[in-house]
Short mmCIF file of C-alpha atoms and ligand atoms in Angstrom, two decimals:
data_model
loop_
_atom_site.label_atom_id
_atom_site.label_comp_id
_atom_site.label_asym_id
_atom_site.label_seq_id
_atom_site.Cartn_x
_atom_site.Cartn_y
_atom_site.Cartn_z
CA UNK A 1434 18.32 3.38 -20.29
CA UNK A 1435 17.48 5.61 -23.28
CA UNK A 1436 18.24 9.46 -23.63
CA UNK A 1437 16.29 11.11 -25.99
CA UNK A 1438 14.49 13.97 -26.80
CA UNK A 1439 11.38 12.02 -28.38
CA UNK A 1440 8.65 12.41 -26.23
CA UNK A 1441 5.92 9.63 -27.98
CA UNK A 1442 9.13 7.29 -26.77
CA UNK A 1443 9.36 8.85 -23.32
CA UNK A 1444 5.21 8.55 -22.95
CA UNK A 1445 5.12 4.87 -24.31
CA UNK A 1446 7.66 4.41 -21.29
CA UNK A 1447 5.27 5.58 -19.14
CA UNK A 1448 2.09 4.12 -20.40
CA UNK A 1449 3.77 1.06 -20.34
CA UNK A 1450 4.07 1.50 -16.56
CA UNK A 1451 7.70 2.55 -16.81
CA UNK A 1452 10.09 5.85 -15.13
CA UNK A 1453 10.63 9.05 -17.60
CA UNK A 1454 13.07 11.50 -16.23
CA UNK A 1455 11.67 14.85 -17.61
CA UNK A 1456 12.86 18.27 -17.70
CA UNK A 1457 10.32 20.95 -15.98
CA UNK A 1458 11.66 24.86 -15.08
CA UNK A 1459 12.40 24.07 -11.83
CA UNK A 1460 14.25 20.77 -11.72
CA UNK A 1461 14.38 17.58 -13.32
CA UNK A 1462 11.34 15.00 -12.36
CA UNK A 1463 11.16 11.42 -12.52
CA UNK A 1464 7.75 10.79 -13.87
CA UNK A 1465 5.14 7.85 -13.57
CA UNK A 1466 2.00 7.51 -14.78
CA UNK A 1467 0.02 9.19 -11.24
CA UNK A 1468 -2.61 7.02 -11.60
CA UNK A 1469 -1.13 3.39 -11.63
CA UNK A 1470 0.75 2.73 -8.31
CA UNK A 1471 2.81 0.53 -9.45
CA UNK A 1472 4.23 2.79 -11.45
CA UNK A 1473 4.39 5.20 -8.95
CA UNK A 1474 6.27 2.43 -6.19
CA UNK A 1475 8.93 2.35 -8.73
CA UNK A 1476 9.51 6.14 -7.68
CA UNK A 1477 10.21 5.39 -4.41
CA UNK A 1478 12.26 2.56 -4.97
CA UNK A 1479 14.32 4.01 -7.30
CA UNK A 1480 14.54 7.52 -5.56
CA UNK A 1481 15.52 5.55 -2.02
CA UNK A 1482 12.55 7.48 -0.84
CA UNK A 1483 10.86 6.65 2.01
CA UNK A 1484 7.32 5.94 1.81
CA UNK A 1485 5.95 8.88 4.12
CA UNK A 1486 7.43 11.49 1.81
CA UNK A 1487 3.92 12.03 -0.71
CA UNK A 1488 5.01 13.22 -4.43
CA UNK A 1489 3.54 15.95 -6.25
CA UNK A 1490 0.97 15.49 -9.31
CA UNK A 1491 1.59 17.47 -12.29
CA UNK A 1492 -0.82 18.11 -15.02
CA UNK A 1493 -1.04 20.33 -18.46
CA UNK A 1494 -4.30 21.61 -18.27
CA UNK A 1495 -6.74 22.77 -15.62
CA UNK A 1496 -9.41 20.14 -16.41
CA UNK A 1497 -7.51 17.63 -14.35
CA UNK A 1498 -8.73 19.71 -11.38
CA UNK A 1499 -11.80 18.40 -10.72
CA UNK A 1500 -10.72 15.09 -11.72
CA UNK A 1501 -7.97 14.49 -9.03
CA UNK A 1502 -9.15 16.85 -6.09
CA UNK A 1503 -12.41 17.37 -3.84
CA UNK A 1504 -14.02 20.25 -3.05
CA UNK A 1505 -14.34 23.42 -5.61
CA UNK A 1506 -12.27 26.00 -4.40
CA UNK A 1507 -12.27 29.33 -6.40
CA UNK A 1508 -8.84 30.03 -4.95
CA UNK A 1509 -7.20 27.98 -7.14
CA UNK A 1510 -8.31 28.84 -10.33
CA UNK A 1511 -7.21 32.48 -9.15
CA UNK A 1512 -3.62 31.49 -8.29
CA UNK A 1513 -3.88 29.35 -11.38
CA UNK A 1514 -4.11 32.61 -13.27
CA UNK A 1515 -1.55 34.55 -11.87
CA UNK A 1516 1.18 31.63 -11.49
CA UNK A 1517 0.14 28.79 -13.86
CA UNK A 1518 1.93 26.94 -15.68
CA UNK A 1519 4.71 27.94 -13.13
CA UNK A 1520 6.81 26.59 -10.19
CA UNK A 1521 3.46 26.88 -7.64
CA UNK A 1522 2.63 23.51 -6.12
CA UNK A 1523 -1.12 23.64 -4.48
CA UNK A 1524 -2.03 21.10 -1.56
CA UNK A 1525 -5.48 20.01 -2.34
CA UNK A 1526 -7.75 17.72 -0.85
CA UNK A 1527 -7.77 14.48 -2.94
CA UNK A 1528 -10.07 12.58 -5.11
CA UNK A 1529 -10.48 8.73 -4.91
CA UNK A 1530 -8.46 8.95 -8.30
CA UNK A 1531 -5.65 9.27 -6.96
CA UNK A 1532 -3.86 6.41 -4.95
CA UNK A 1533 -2.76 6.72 -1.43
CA UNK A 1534 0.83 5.92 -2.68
CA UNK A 1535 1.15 8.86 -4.60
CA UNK A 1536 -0.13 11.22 -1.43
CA UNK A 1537 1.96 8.46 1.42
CA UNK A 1538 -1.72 7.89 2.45
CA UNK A 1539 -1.95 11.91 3.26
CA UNK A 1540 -6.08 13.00 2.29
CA UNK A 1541 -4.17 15.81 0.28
CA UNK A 1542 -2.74 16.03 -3.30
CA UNK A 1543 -0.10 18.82 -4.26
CA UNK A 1544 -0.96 19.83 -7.65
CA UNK A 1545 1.65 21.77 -9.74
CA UNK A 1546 1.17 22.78 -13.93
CA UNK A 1547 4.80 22.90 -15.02
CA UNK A 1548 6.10 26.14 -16.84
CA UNK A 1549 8.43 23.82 -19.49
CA UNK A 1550 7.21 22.69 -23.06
CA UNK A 1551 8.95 19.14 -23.19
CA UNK A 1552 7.05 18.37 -19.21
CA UNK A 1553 3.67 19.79 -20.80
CA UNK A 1554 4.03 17.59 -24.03
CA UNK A 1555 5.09 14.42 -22.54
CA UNK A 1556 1.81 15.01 -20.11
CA UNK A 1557 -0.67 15.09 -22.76
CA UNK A 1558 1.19 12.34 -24.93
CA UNK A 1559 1.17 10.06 -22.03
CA UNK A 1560 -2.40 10.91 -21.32
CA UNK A 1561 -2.31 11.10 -17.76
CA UNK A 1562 -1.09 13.17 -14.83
CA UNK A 1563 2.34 12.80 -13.96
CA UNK A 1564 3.43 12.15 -10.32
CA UNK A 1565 6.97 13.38 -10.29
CA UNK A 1566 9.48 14.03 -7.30
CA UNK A 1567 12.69 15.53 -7.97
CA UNK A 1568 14.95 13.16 -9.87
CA UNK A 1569 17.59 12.84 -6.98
CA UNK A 1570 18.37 10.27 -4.68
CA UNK A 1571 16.52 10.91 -1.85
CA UNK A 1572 18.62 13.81 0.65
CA UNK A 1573 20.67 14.88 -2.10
CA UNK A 1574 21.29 17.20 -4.56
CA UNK A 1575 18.34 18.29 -7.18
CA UNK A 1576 18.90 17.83 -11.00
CA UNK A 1577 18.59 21.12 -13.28
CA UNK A 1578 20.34 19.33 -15.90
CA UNK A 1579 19.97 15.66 -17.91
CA UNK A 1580 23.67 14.61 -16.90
CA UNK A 1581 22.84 15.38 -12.99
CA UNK A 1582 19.83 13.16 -13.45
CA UNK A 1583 22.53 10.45 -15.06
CA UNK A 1584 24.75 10.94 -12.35
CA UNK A 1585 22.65 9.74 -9.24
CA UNK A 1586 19.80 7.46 -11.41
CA UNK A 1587 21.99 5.72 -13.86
CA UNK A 1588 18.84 2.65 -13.96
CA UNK A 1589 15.93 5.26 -14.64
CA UNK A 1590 14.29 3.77 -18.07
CA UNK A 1591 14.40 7.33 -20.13
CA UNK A 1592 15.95 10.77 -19.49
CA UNK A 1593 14.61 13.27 -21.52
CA UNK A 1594 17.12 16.51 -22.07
CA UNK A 1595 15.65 19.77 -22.15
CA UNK A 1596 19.12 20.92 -21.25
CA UNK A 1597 19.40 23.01 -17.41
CA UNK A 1598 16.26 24.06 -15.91
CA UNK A 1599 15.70 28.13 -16.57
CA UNK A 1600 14.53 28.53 -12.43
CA UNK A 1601 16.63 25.86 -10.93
CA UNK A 1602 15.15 25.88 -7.23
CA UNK A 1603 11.75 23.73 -6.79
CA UNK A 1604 8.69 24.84 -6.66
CA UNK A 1605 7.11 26.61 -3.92
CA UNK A 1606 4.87 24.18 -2.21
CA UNK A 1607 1.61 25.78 0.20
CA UNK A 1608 -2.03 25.15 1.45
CA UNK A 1609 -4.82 26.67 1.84
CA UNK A 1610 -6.57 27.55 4.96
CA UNK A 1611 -9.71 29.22 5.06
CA UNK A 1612 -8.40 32.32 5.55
CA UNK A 1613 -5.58 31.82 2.89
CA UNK A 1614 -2.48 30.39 2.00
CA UNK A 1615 0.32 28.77 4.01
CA UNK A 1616 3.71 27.85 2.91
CA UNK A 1617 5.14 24.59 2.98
CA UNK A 1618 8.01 24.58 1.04
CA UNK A 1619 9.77 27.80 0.19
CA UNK A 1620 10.42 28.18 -3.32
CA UNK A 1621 11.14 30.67 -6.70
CA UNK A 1622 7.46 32.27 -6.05
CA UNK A 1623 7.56 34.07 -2.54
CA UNK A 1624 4.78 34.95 -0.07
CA UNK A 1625 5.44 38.33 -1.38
CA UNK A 1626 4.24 37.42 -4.87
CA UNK A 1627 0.88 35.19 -3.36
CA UNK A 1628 -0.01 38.13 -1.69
CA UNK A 1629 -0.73 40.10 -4.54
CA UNK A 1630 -3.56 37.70 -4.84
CA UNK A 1631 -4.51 35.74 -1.88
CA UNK A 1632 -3.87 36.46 2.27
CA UNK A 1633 -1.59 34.80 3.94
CA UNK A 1634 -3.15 32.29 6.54
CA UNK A 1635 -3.00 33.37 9.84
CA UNK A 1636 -3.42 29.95 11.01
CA UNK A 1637 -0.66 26.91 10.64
CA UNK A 1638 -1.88 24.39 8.20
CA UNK A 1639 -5.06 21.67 9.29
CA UNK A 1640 -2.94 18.61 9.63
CA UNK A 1641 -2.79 16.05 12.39
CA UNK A 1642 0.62 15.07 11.03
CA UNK A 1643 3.28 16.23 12.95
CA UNK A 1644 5.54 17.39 9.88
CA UNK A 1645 2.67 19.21 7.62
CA UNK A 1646 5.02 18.66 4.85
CA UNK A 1647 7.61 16.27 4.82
CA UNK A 1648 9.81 18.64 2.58
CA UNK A 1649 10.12 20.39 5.55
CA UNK A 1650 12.57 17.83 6.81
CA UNK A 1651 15.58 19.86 8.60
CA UNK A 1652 18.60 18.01 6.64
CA UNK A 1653 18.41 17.68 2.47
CA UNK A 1654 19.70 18.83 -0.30
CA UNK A 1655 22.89 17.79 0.71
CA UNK A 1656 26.75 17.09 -1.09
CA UNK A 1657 28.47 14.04 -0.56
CA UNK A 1658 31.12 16.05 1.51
CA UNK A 1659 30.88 18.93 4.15
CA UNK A 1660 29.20 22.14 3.39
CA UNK A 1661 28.81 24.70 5.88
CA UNK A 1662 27.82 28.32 5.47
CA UNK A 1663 30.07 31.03 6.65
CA UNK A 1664 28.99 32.76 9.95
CA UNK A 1665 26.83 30.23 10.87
CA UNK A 1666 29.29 28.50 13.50
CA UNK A 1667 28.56 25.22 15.66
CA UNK A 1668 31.27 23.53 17.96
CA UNK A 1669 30.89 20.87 15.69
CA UNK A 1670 32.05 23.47 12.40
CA UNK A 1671 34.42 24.61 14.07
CA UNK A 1672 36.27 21.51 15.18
CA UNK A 1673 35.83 20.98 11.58
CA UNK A 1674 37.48 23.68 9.99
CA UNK A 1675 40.65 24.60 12.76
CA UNK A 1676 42.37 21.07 11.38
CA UNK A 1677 40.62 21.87 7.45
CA UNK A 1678 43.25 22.54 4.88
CA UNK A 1679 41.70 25.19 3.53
CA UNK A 1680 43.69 24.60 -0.07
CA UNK A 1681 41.35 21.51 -0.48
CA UNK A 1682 38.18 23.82 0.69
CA UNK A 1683 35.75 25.25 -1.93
CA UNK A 1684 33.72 28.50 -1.10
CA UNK A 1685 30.53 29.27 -2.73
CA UNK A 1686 30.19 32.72 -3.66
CA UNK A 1687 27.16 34.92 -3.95
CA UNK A 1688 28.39 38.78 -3.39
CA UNK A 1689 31.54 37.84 -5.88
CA UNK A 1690 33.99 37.97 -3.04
CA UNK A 1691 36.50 35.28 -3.07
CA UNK A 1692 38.73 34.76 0.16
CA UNK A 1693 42.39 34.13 -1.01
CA UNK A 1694 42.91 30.93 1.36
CA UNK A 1695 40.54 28.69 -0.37
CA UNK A 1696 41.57 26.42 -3.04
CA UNK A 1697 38.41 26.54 -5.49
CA UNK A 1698 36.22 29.65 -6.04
CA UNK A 1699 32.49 28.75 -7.13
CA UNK A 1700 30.19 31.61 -7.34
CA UNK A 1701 26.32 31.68 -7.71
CA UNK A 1702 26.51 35.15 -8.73
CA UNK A 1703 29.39 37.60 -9.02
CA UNK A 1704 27.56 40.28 -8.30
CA UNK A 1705 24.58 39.10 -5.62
CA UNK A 1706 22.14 38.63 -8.10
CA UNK A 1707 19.48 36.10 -6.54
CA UNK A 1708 17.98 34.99 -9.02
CA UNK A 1709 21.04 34.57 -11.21
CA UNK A 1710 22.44 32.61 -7.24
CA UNK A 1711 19.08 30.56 -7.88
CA UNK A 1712 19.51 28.92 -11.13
CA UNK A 1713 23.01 28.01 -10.66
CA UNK A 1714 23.22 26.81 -6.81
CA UNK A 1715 22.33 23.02 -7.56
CA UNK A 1716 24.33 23.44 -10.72
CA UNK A 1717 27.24 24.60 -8.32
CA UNK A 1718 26.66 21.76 -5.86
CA UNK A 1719 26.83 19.23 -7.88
CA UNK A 1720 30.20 20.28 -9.68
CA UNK A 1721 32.02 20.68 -5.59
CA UNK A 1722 30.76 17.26 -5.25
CA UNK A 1723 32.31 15.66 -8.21
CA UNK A 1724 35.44 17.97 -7.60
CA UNK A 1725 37.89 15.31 -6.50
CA UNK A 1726 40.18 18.84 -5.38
CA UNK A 1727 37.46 19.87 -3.03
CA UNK A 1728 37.23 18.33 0.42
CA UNK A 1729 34.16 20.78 1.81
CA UNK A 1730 32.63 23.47 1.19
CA UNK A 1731 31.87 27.28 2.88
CA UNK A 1732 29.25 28.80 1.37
CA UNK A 1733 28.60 32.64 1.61
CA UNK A 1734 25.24 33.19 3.10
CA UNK A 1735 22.55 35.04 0.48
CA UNK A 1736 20.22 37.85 1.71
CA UNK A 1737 16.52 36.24 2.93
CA UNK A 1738 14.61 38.41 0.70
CA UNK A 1739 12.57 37.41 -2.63
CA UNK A 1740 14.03 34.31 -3.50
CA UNK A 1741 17.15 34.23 -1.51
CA UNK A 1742 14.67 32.84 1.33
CA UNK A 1743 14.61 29.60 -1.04
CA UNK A 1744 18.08 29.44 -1.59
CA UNK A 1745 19.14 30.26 2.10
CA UNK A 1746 16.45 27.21 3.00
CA UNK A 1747 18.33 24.70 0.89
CA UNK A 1748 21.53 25.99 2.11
CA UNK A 1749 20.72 25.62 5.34
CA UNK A 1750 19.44 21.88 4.62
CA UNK A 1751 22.26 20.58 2.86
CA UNK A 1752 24.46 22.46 5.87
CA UNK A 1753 22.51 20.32 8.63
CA UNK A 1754 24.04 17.24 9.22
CA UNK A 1755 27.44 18.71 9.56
CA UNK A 1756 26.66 21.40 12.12
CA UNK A 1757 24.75 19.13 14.59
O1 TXA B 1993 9.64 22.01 -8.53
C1 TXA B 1993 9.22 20.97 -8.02
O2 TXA B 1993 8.33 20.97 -7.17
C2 TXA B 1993 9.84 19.63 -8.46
C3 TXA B 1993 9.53 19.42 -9.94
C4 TXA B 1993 10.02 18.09 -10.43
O3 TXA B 1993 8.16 19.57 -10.13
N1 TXA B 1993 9.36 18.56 -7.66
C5 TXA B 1993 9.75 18.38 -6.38
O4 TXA B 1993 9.21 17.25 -5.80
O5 TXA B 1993 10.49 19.13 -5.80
P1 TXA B 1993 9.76 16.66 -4.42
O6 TXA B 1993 9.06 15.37 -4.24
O7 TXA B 1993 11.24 16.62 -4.44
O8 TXA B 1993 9.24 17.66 -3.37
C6 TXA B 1993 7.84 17.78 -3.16
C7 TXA B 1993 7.56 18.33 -1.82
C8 TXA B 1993 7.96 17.37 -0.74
O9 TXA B 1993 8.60 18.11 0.26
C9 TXA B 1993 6.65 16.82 -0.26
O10 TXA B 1993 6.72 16.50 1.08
C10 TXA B 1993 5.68 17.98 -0.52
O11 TXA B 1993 6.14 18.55 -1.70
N2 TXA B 1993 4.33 17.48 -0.72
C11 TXA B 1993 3.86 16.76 -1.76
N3 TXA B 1993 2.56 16.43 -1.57
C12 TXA B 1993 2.19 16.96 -0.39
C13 TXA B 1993 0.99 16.96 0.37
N4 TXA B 1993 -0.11 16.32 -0.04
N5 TXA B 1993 0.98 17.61 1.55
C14 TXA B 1993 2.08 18.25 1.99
N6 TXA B 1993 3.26 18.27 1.33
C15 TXA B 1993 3.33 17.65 0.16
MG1 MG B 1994 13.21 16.87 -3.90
#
């Protein structure tokens, strides 16, 4: 493995058919050429991701459009305006270009144009699109810096370091209907903000699958150890947390308050900033899962407004497994 910061390395990498872990403002990616998918079935391997779980294409200018999807659709090129390059991932129908490994044999392509100079420049010196999940092992915790990358890919050929991503949740993933947009994945950009140019759909999206987007998977996200969030109580929780020493229990902070009977204090914002709780939550995750002091976690829930939606979604993921 080489860490670097020089991208004609990175994109010889993945001309060459090879994995580049990049920095974009969301997360970290792990990149392959989109269009060769062999490259792109070293994703999954790597990533332990199973196969029905499509990846999202990511380009640096709006010329690949035509290219990789089907159908002209004004829409896009007016969200492209507002919230290009940015964390906005667009569900498009797909061209033959693309191969069904990259979509898991979905007809649809997500589409997103990064808002982070290193992703933009290793896309144009590698000369193709770049299909690019997060670069975690698959139901864990997302990367917003190189060494989180390191941590759960250690085989990953290159890991470019654009040091920790600036939004640090991923991006917001939707559809369109023909009536609007619908959202698939929560993310940094709200419905709120995709209002201001396009309806919402009233309409669920056209998909015969039964999950419309995998993403939408209930458990994710997740630490290595327990993490529940505070007020949300199952009998399982519970039965958890009466035997808990609570001197070996972490809680997350977002309003700055920090209960006396826990043994580590992490907060996402001391004063409930959201978007301040946004790029350090992942950040935060990772460091209670390396904490060899910490046995579980609490974390204070976040107000589902603006972005706290996002971050109360990933919460709520990574809290799954140990409520039910
Ligand atoms: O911010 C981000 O989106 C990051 C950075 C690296 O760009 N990427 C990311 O990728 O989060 P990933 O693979 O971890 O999540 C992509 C989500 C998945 O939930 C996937 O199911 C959904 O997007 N997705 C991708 N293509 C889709 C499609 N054709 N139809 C429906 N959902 C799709
Ligand atoms: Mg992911």
């Amino acid at each position: 493995m080489t860490e670097s910061t020089d991208i004609s390395l990175a994109a010889k990498v993945i001309k060459g058919g090879g994995l580049v872990a990049f920095p974009t403002e969301t997360v970290y990616g792990l990149g392959a050429d989109a269009l060769n998918p062999e490259a792109v079935a070293k994703i999954f391997t790597e990533k332990e991701r199973p196969s029905f779980d499509p990846l999202i294409v990511h380009i640096a200018s709006l010329d690949e459009i035509p290219r990789l999807t089907i159908g002209k659709d004004d829409r896009v090129y007016t969200l492209a305006k507002r919230f290009w390059p940015g964390p906005l991932t667009i569900v498009l129908p797909k061209s033959d270009l693309v191969p069904d490994i990259v979509t898991s044999g979905l007809p649809t392509v997500g589409i997103r144009f990064p808002n982070n100079p290193i992703a933009l420049a290793l896309i144009k010196s590698s000369g193709c699109p770049l299909a690019a999940p997060s670069a975690n092992k698959f139901g864990r915790i997302s990367p917003t810096t190189a060494q989180h990358v390191r941590k759960q890919l250690p085989n990953v050929d290159c890991i470019l370091d654009g040091g920790p991503s600036f939004v640090g949740i991923e991006s917001t993933v939707i559809a369109l209907n023909t009536d609007g947009f619908v959202i698939l994945r929560e993310g940094f950009i709200t419905a709120e903000d995709l209002r201001t140019v396009l309806p919402a759909s009233n309409y669920p999206v056209d998909n015969d699958n039964k999950l419309s987007s995998p993403g939408l998977l209930n458990s994710h996200y997740s630490p290595q150890k327990p993490i529940f969030i505070e007020g949300e109580d199952s009998q399982k929780s519970a039965k958890f947390l009466e035997k808990a020493s609570f001197l070996r229990g972490a809680y997350l902070s977002f309003s700055g308050r920090a209960p006396g009977c826990y043994g580590v204090i992490e907060y996402l914002s001391k004063t409930g900033d959201l978007r301040e709780a946004a790029v350090n939550l992942f950040g935060a995750l990772h460091r209670l899962e390396d904490n060899y002091q910490v046995d579980f976690i609490v974390a204070e829930p976040v107000p589902q407004r603006e972005i706290g939606i996002a971050i109360m979604d990933r919460l709520k993921k990574a809290a799954y497994k140990y409520k039910k």
